[in-house]
JSON list of C-alpha atoms in Angstrom, two decimals:
[
{"chain": "A", "resi": 1, "resn": "MET", "atom": "CA", "xyz": [-6.70, 21.51, -3.52]},
{"chain": "A", "resi": 2, "resn": "HIS", "atom": "CA", "xyz": [-3.44, 22.86, -5.22]},
{"chain": "A", "resi": 3, "resn": "ASN", "atom": "CA", "xyz": [-0.30, 21.78, -3.27]},
{"chain": "A", "resi": 4, "resn": "PRO", "atom": "CA", "xyz": [2.80, 22.85, -5.16]},
{"chain": "A", "resi": 5, "resn": "SER", "atom": "CA", "xyz": [5.09, 21.47, -2.30]},
{"chain": "A", "resi": 6, "resn": "LYS", "atom": "CA", "xyz": [3.29, 18.26, -2.68]},
{"chain": "A", "resi": 7, "resn": "TRP", "atom": "CA", "xyz": [2.94, 17.81, 1.14]},
{"chain": "A", "resi": 8, "resn": "VAL", "atom": "CA", "xyz": [1.19, 14.59, 2.23]},
{"chain": "A", "resi": 9, "resn": "ASP", "atom": "CA", "xyz": [-0.76, 14.98, 5.02]},
{"chain": "A", "resi": 10, "resn": "PRO", "atom": "CA", "xyz": [-1.59, 11.13, 5.82]},
{"chain": "A", "resi": 11, "resn": "PHE", "atom": "CA", "xyz": [-4.48, 11.74, 8.00]},
{"chain": "A", "resi": 12, "resn": "GLY", "atom": "CA", "xyz": [-6.03, 13.98, 5.25]},
{"chain": "A", "resi": 13, "resn": "LEU", "atom": "CA", "xyz": [-7.13, 16.50, 7.59]},
{"chain": "A", "resi": 14, "resn": "SER", "atom": "CA", "xyz": [-5.25, 19.65, 5.42]},
{"chain": "A", "resi": 15, "resn": "GLY", "atom": "CA", "xyz": [-6.90, 18.49, 2.32]},
{"chain": "A", "resi": 16, "resn": "THR", "atom": "CA", "xyz": [-3.34, 18.10, 0.59]},
{"chain": "A", "resi": 17, "resn": "SER", "atom": "CA", "xyz": [-3.21, 14.62, 0.62]},
{"chain": "A", "resi": 18, "resn": "LYS", "atom": "CA", "xyz": [-4.00, 14.26, -3.19]},
{"chain": "A", "resi": 19, "resn": "VAL", "atom": "CA", "xyz": [-1.67, 15.65, -4.70]},
{"chain": "A", "resi": 20, "resn": "ILE", "atom": "CA", "xyz": [-1.17, 13.95, -8.32]},
{"chain": "A", "resi": 21, "resn": "SER", "atom": "CA", "xyz": [-4.22, 12.46, -10.19]},
{"chain": "A", "resi": 22, "resn": "ASP", "atom": "CA", "xyz": [-3.18, 9.09, -11.34]},
{"chain": "A", "resi": 23, "resn": "ALA", "atom": "CA", "xyz": [-6.63, 7.50, -13.23]},
{"chain": "A", "resi": 24, "resn": "ASN", "atom": "CA", "xyz": [-6.77, 3.94, -12.68]},
{"chain": "A", "resi": 25, "resn": "SER", "atom": "CA", "xyz": [-7.85, 3.01, -16.41]},
{"chain": "A", "resi": 26, "resn": "TRP", "atom": "CA", "xyz": [-7.92, -0.62, -17.63]},
{"chain": "A", "resi": 27, "resn": "ASN", "atom": "CA", "xyz": [-4.27, -0.49, -18.39]},
{"chain": "A", "resi": 28, "resn": "ARG", "atom": "CA", "xyz": [-3.00, 0.61, -15.44]},
{"chain": "A", "resi": 29, "resn": "PHE", "atom": "CA", "xyz": [-5.50, -1.62, -13.57]},
{"chain": "A", "resi": 30, "resn": "GLN", "atom": "CA", "xyz": [-3.61, -4.26, -15.50]},
{"chain": "A", "resi": 31, "resn": "ALA", "atom": "CA", "xyz": [-0.20, -3.02, -15.18]},
{"chain": "A", "resi": 32, "resn": "ARG", "atom": "CA", "xyz": [-0.68, -3.03, -10.91]},
{"chain": "A", "resi": 33, "resn": "SER", "atom": "CA", "xyz": [-2.38, -6.17, -11.05]},
{"chain": "A", "resi": 34, "resn": "ALA", "atom": "CA", "xyz": [0.48, -9.19, -10.45]},
{"chain": "A", "resi": 35, "resn": "GLY", "atom": "CA", "xyz": [1.81, -10.87, -13.76]},
{"chain": "A", "resi": 36, "resn": "GLY", "atom": "CA", "xyz": [-0.57, -14.25, -14.30]},
{"chain": "A", "resi": 37, "resn": "MET", "atom": "CA", "xyz": [-2.64, -13.04, -11.43]},
{"chain": "A", "resi": 38, "resn": "PHE", "atom": "CA", "xyz": [-5.66, -13.82, -14.51]},
{"chain": "A", "resi": 39, "resn": "LYS", "atom": "CA", "xyz": [-5.65, -17.21, -16.40]},
{"chain": "A", "resi": 40, "resn": "SER", "atom": "CA", "xyz": [-7.17, -15.03, -19.37]},
{"chain": "A", "resi": 41, "resn": "ARG", "atom": "CA", "xyz": [-8.08, -11.53, -20.35]},
{"chain": "A", "resi": 42, "resn": "THR", "atom": "CA", "xyz": [-11.81, -12.11, -20.31]},
{"chain": "A", "resi": 43, "resn": "GLU", "atom": "CA", "xyz": [-11.23, -13.27, -16.61]},
{"chain": "A", "resi": 44, "resn": "ALA", "atom": "CA", "xyz": [-9.12, -9.52, -16.17]},
{"chain": "A", "resi": 45, "resn": "ALA", "atom": "CA", "xyz": [-11.58, -7.50, -18.07]},
{"chain": "A", "resi": 46, "resn": "LYS", "atom": "CA", "xyz": [-14.22, -9.01, -15.42]},
{"chain": "A", "resi": 47, "resn": "ALA", "atom": "CA", "xyz": [-12.23, -8.19, -12.60]},
{"chain": "A", "resi": 48, "resn": "TYR", "atom": "CA", "xyz": [-11.75, -4.69, -13.57]},
{"chain": "A", "resi": 49, "resn": "HIS", "atom": "CA", "xyz": [-15.73, -4.72, -14.03]},
{"chain": "A", "resi": 50, "resn": "LEU", "atom": "CA", "xyz": [-15.86, -5.70, -10.50]},
{"chain": "A", "resi": 51, "resn": "TRP", "atom": "CA", "xyz": [-13.05, -3.34, -9.45]},
{"chain": "A", "resi": 52, "resn": "LYS", "atom": "CA", "xyz": [-14.82, 0.05, -10.94]},
{"chain": "A", "resi": 53, "resn": "LYS", "atom": "CA", "xyz": [-17.71, -1.09, -9.56]},
{"chain": "A", "resi": 54, "resn": "GLN", "atom": "CA", "xyz": [-16.01, -1.63, -6.24]},
{"chain": "A", "resi": 55, "resn": "ASP", "atom": "CA", "xyz": [-17.94, -4.67, -5.41]},
{"chain": "A", "resi": 56, "resn": "TRP", "atom": "CA", "xyz": [-15.48, -6.15, -3.35]},
{"chain": "A", "resi": 57, "resn": "ALA", "atom": "CA", "xyz": [-16.88, -9.30, -2.12]},
{"chain": "A", "resi": 58, "resn": "ALA", "atom": "CA", "xyz": [-17.71, -10.61, -5.66]},
{"chain": "A", "resi": 59, "resn": "LEU", "atom": "CA", "xyz": [-14.20, -9.71, -7.20]},
{"chain": "A", "resi": 60, "resn": "GLU", "atom": "CA", "xyz": [-12.78, -11.29, -3.85]},
{"chain": "A", "resi": 61, "resn": "LYS", "atom": "CA", "xyz": [-14.53, -14.46, -4.41]},
{"chain": "A", "resi": 62, "resn": "MET", "atom": "CA", "xyz": [-13.52, -14.84, -7.90]},
{"chain": "A", "resi": 63, "resn": "MET", "atom": "CA", "xyz": [-9.92, -15.13, -7.01]},
{"chain": "A", "resi": 64, "resn": "PRO", "atom": "CA", "xyz": [-8.13, -18.07, -5.69]},
{"chain": "A", "resi": 65, "resn": "PRO", "atom": "CA", "xyz": [-8.38, -18.66, -1.82]},
{"chain": "A", "resi": 66, "resn": "GLY", "atom": "CA", "xyz": [-5.61, -16.30, -0.03]},
{"chain": "A", "resi": 67, "resn": "SER", "atom": "CA", "xyz": [-5.06, -14.32, -3.50]},
{"chain": "A", "resi": 68, "resn": "TRP", "atom": "CA", "xyz": [-3.88, -10.39, -3.01]},
{"chain": "A", "resi": 69, "resn": "PRO", "atom": "CA", "xyz": [-6.07, -8.03, -4.28]},
{"chain": "A", "resi": 70, "resn": "PRO", "atom": "CA", "xyz": [-5.44, -6.88, -7.74]},
{"chain": "A", "resi": 71, "resn": "ASN", "atom": "CA", "xyz": [-4.29, -3.23, -8.48]},
{"chain": "A", "resi": 72, "resn": "ASN", "atom": "CA", "xyz": [-1.90, -3.58, -5.90]},
{"chain": "A", "resi": 73, "resn": "GLY", "atom": "CA", "xyz": [-4.61, -3.58, -3.39]},
{"chain": "A", "resi": 74, "resn": "PHE", "atom": "CA", "xyz": [-5.64, -0.13, -4.08]},
{"chain": "A", "resi": 75, "resn": "VAL", "atom": "CA", "xyz": [-9.12, 1.57, -4.75]},
{"chain": "A", "resi": 76, "resn": "THR", "atom": "CA", "xyz": [-7.43, 4.22, -6.24]},
{"chain": "A", "resi": 77, "resn": "VAL", "atom": "CA", "xyz": [-3.90, 5.22, -6.67]},
{"chain": "A", "resi": 78, "resn": "GLU", "atom": "CA", "xyz": [-2.13, 8.58, -6.64]},
{"chain": "A", "resi": 79, "resn": "HIS", "atom": "CA", "xyz": [1.35, 9.60, -6.57]},
{"chain": "A", "resi": 80, "resn": "VAL", "atom": "CA", "xyz": [2.57, 11.16, -3.39]},
{"chain": "A", "resi": 81, "resn": "VAL", "atom": "CA", "xyz": [5.42, 12.55, -1.67]},
{"chain": "A", "resi": 82, "resn": "LEU", "atom": "CA", "xyz": [5.96, 11.43, 2.31]},
{"chain": "A", "resi": 83, "resn": "GLN", "atom": "CA", "xyz": [7.81, 14.53, 3.91]},
{"chain": "A", "resi": 84, "resn": "PRO", "atom": "CA", "xyz": [10.22, 14.42, 6.95]},
{"chain": "A", "resi": 85, "resn": "GLY", "atom": "CA", "xyz": [8.60, 13.75, 10.27]},
{"chain": "A", "resi": 86, "resn": "THR", "atom": "CA", "xyz": [5.86, 11.89, 8.73]},
{"chain": "A", "resi": 87, "resn": "LYS", "atom": "CA", "xyz": [5.31, 8.65, 11.08]},
{"chain": "A", "resi": 88, "resn": "ILE", "atom": "CA", "xyz": [4.41, 5.27, 9.24]},
{"chain": "A", "resi": 89, "resn": "ASP", "atom": "CA", "xyz": [4.57, 1.78, 10.52]},
{"chain": "A", "resi": 90, "resn": "ARG", "atom": "CA", "xyz": [3.74, -2.04, 9.19]},
{"chain": "A", "resi": 91, "resn": "TYR", "atom": "CA", "xyz": [3.56, -5.49, 10.10]},
{"chain": "A", "resi": 92, "resn": "GLY", "atom": "CA", "xyz": [6.48, -7.00, 8.31]},
{"chain": "A", "resi": 93, "resn": "GLY", "atom": "CA", "xyz": [10.24, -8.72, 8.23]},
{"chain": "A", "resi": 94, "resn": "TRP", "atom": "CA", "xyz": [11.89, -11.03, 10.07]},
{"chain": "A", "resi": 95, "resn": "LEU", "atom": "CA", "xyz": [15.12, -11.20, 12.13]},
{"chain": "A", "resi": 96, "resn": "ASP", "atom": "CA", "xyz": [17.86, -13.56, 10.48]},
{"chain": "A", "resi": 97, "resn": "LYS", "atom": "CA", "xyz": [19.95, -15.90, 11.99]},
{"chain": "A", "resi": 98, "resn": "ASN", "atom": "CA", "xyz": [22.35, -13.67, 13.43]},
{"chain": "A", "resi": 99, "resn": "GLY", "atom": "CA", "xyz": [19.22, -11.64, 14.94]},
{"chain": "A", "resi": 100, "resn": "LYS", "atom": "CA", "xyz": [19.28, -8.68, 12.40]},
{"chain": "A", "resi": 101, "resn": "PHE", "atom": "CA", "xyz": [16.34, -7.34, 11.97]},
{"chain": "A", "resi": 102, "resn": "ASN", "atom": "CA", "xyz": [15.40, -7.30, 7.60]},
{"chain": "A", "resi": 103, "resn": "ASP", "atom": "CA", "xyz": [12.25, -6.32, 6.14]},
{"chain": "A", "resi": 104, "resn": "THR", "atom": "CA", "xyz": [12.19, -6.16, 2.13]},
{"chain": "A", "resi": 105, "resn": "GLY", "atom": "CA", "xyz": [8.41, -5.17, 2.16]},
{"chain": "A", "resi": 106, "resn": "SER", "atom": "CA", "xyz": [7.41, -1.94, 0.33]},
{"chain": "A", "resi": 107, "resn": "PHE", "atom": "CA", "xyz": [3.98, -1.14, 2.18]},
{"chain": "A", "resi": 108, "resn": "VAL", "atom": "CA", "xyz": [3.04, 1.37, 5.04]},
{"chain": "A", "resi": 109, "resn": "ALA", "atom": "CA", "xyz": [0.15, 2.91, 6.94]},
{"chain": "A", "resi": 110, "resn": "PRO", "atom": "CA", "xyz": [-0.21, 6.37, 8.72]},
{"chain": "A", "resi": 111, "resn": "ALA", "atom": "CA", "xyz": [1.41, 5.25, 12.17]},
{"chain": "A", "resi": 112, "resn": "GLY", "atom": "CA", "xyz": [-1.42, 3.91, 14.21]},
{"chain": "A", "resi": 113, "resn": "ALA", "atom": "CA", "xyz": [-3.84, 2.99, 11.24]},
{"chain": "A", "resi": 114, "resn": "SER", "atom": "CA", "xyz": [-6.27, 0.21, 12.61]},
{"chain": "A", "resi": 115, "resn": "PHE", "atom": "CA", "xyz": [-5.22, -3.48, 11.41]},
{"chain": "A", "resi": 116, "resn": "GLU", "atom": "CA", "xyz": [-8.45, -3.67, 10.25]},
{"chain": "A", "resi": 117, "resn": "SER", "atom": "CA", "xyz": [-8.52, -0.66, 7.78]},
{"chain": "A", "resi": 118, "resn": "ARG", "atom": "CA", "xyz": [-5.12, -1.88, 6.17]},
{"chain": "A", "resi": 119, "resn": "ALA", "atom": "CA", "xyz": [-6.96, -5.33, 5.02]},
{"chain": "A", "resi": 120, "resn": "LEU", "atom": "CA", "xyz": [-4.01, -7.86, 5.50]},
{"chain": "A", "resi": 121, "resn": "GLN", "atom": "CA", "xyz": [-4.19, -11.17, 6.14]},
{"chain": "A", "resi": 122, "resn": "GLN", "atom": "CA", "xyz": [-4.45, -12.53, 9.82]},
{"chain": "A", "resi": 123, "resn": "SER", "atom": "CA", "xyz": [-0.90, -13.96, 9.78]},
{"chain": "A", "resi": 124, "resn": "ALA", "atom": "CA", "xyz": [0.50, -10.50, 9.33]},
{"chain": "A", "resi": 125, "resn": "LEU", "atom": "CA", "xyz": [-0.45, -10.37, 12.86]},
{"chain": "A", "resi": 126, "resn": "GLU", "atom": "CA", "xyz": [2.46, -12.53, 13.85]},
{"chain": "A", "resi": 127, "resn": "LYS", "atom": "CA", "xyz": [4.54, -10.36, 11.86]},
{"chain": "A", "resi": 128, "resn": "PRO", "atom": "CA", "xyz": [7.12, -8.10, 13.46]},
{"chain": "A", "resi": 129, "resn": "TYR", "atom": "CA", "xyz": [4.86, -4.50, 13.93]},
{"chain": "A", "resi": 130, "resn": "THR", "atom": "CA", "xyz": [7.53, -1.61, 13.23]},
{"chain": "A", "resi": 131, "resn": "VAL", "atom": "CA", "xyz": [7.15, 2.36, 13.31]},
{"chain": "A", "resi": 132, "resn": "TYR", "atom": "CA", "xyz": [9.10, 4.52, 11.18]},
{"chain": "A", "resi": 133, "resn": "GLU", "atom": "CA", "xyz": [9.54, 8.39, 10.85]},
{"chain": "A", "resi": 134, "resn": "VAL", "atom": "CA", "xyz": [10.48, 9.86, 7.18]},
{"chain": "A", "resi": 135, "resn": "ILE", "atom": "CA", "xyz": [13.93, 11.76, 7.36]},
{"chain": "A", "resi": 136, "resn": "LYS", "atom": "CA", "xyz": [14.31, 12.89, 3.26]},
{"chain": "A", "resi": 137, "resn": "PRO", "atom": "CA", "xyz": [11.16, 12.97, 1.30]},
{"chain": "A", "resi": 138, "resn": "ILE", "atom": "CA", "xyz": [10.21, 9.54, -0.40]},
{"chain": "A", "resi": 139, "resn": "SER", "atom": "CA", "xyz": [7.98, 9.08, -3.27]},
{"chain": "A", "resi": 140, "resn": "ALA", "atom": "CA", "xyz": [5.10, 6.59, -3.31]},
{"chain": "A", "resi": 141, "resn": "GLU", "atom": "CA", "xyz": [1.81, 5.50, -4.35]},
{"chain": "A", "resi": 142, "resn": "GLY", "atom": "CA", "xyz": [-0.83, 6.04, -1.57]},
{"chain": "A", "resi": 143, "resn": "GLY", "atom": "CA", "xyz": [-4.47, 5.02, -1.58]},
{"chain": "A", "resi": 144, "resn": "SER", "atom": "CA", "xyz": [-7.04, 3.41, -0.18]},
{"chain": "A", "resi": 145, "resn": "ALA", "atom": "CA", "xyz": [-7.17, -0.23, 0.77]},
{"chain": "A", "resi": 146, "resn": "ILE", "atom": "CA", "xyz": [-9.37, -2.32, -1.23]},
{"chain": "A", "resi": 147, "resn": "PRO", "atom": "CA", "xyz": [-11.91, -4.26, 1.77]},
{"chain": "A", "resi": 148, "resn": "TRP", "atom": "CA", "xyz": [-10.07, -7.94, 1.74]},
{"chain": "A", "resi": 149, "resn": "PHE", "atom": "CA", "xyz": [-9.33, -11.15, 3.98]},
{"chain": "A", "resi": 150, "resn": "GLY", "atom": "CA", "xyz": [-12.96, -10.20, 5.74]},
{"chain": "A", "resi": 151, "resn": "GLN", "atom": "CA", "xyz": [-11.58, -6.84, 6.72]},
{"chain": "A", "resi": 152, "resn": "PRO", "atom": "CA", "xyz": [-13.36, -3.40, 5.84]},
{"chain": "A", "resi": 153, "resn": "GLY", "atom": "CA", "xyz": [-10.09, -2.06, 4.60]},
{"chain": "A", "resi": 154, "resn": "MET", "atom": "CA", "xyz": [-10.13, 1.68, 3.16]},
{"chain": "A", "resi": 155, "resn": "GLY", "atom": "CA", "xyz": [-6.99, 2.59, 5.04]},
{"chain": "A", "resi": 156, "resn": "MET", "atom": "CA", "xyz": [-4.54, 4.83, 3.42]},
{"chain": "A", "resi": 157, "resn": "GLN", "atom": "CA", "xyz": [-1.46, 2.72, 2.28]},
{"chain": "A", "resi": 158, "resn": "TYR", "atom": "CA", "xyz": [1.77, 3.66, 0.69]},
{"chain": "A", "resi": 159, "resn": "ASP", "atom": "CA", "xyz": [3.88, 1.52, -1.77]},
{"chain": "A", "resi": 160, "resn": "PHE", "atom": "CA", "xyz": [7.17, 2.35, -2.57]},
{"chain": "A", "resi": 161, "resn": "GLN", "atom": "CA", "xyz": [8.07, -0.30, -5.26]},
{"chain": "A", "resi": 162, "resn": "LYS", "atom": "CA", "xyz": [7.06, 1.88, -7.96]},
{"chain": "A", "resi": 163, "resn": "TYR", "atom": "CA", "xyz": [10.18, 3.86, -7.10]},
{"chain": "A", "resi": 164, "resn": "GLY", "atom": "CA", "xyz": [12.39, 1.09, -6.77]},
{"chain": "A", "resi": 165, "resn": "HIS", "atom": "CA", "xyz": [12.29, 1.06, -2.92]},
{"chain": "A", "resi": 166, "resn": "ASN", "atom": "CA", "xyz": [11.48, -1.53, -0.13]},
{"chain": "A", "resi": 167, "resn": "ILE", "atom": "CA", "xyz": [12.10, -0.69, 4.10]},
{"chain": "A", "resi": 168, "resn": "GLN", "atom": "CA", "xyz": [15.01, -2.11, 3.86]},
{"chain": "A", "resi": 169, "resn": "THR", "atom": "CA", "xyz": [16.73, 0.56, 1.43]},
{"chain": "A", "resi": 170, "resn": "LEU", "atom": "CA", "xyz": [14.76, 2.77, 3.09]},
{"chain": "A", "resi": 171, "resn": "ILE", "atom": "CA", "xyz": [16.58, 2.34, 6.13]},
{"chain": "A", "resi": 172, "resn": "ASP", "atom": "CA", "xyz": [19.86, 2.03, 4.11]},
{"chain": "A", "resi": 173, "resn": "GLY", "atom": "CA", "xyz": [19.11, 5.14, 2.48]},
{"chain": "A", "resi": 174, "resn": "LYS", "atom": "CA", "xyz": [18.50, 7.20, 5.38]},
{"chain": "A", "resi": 175, "resn": "PHE", "atom": "CA", "xyz": [14.69, 8.13, 4.37]},
{"chain": "A", "resi": 176, "resn": "ILE", "atom": "CA", "xyz": [13.55, 6.75, 7.25]},
{"chain": "A", "resi": 177, "resn": "LYS", "atom": "CA", "xyz": [14.31, 5.68, 10.92]},
{"chain": "A", "resi": 178, "resn": "LYS", "atom": "CA", "xyz": [13.10, 3.16, 12.80]},
{"chain": "A", "resi": 179, "resn": "ILE", "atom": "CA", "xyz": [11.25, 4.59, 15.98]},
{"chain": "A", "resi": 180, "resn": "PRO", "atom": "CA", "xyz": [11.71, 2.34, 19.60]}
]
């Protein structure tokens, strides 16, 4: 659907969530898979093949236990712009020795998305859960989460890292505000 304003509907109800196609080629797959994730180009090629086939169980099995999925955890990725009023949330962050909340993570989901759809490690449930509202438009990578860690995944996730942001920089820049 044509979307000249690049508005993002996080639940996909209006059909405007897909704004800019970002084909997931071999080069993009490698760039989005953490450096050193694969021991060889052959291993990376095998992972890429499994990822293209969406054989998530076989892909996870070939990775070391507890490893995050390749391609930054995305099934497919697109550039999106989260608009003011959008509510997002995440499990993450910590309190420093002075009791100040800090969060340098860069992944969020639409507020209220199920834990299972995020395909996070169970230990993420021990982290603070925080809801934010977008105040200024924010560029992000968006797409479905690869099923992983025994979770079904496939929920929408957004990552701000490519655009130089994390939760703390977005708070400090007044792009997002915490919702009590």
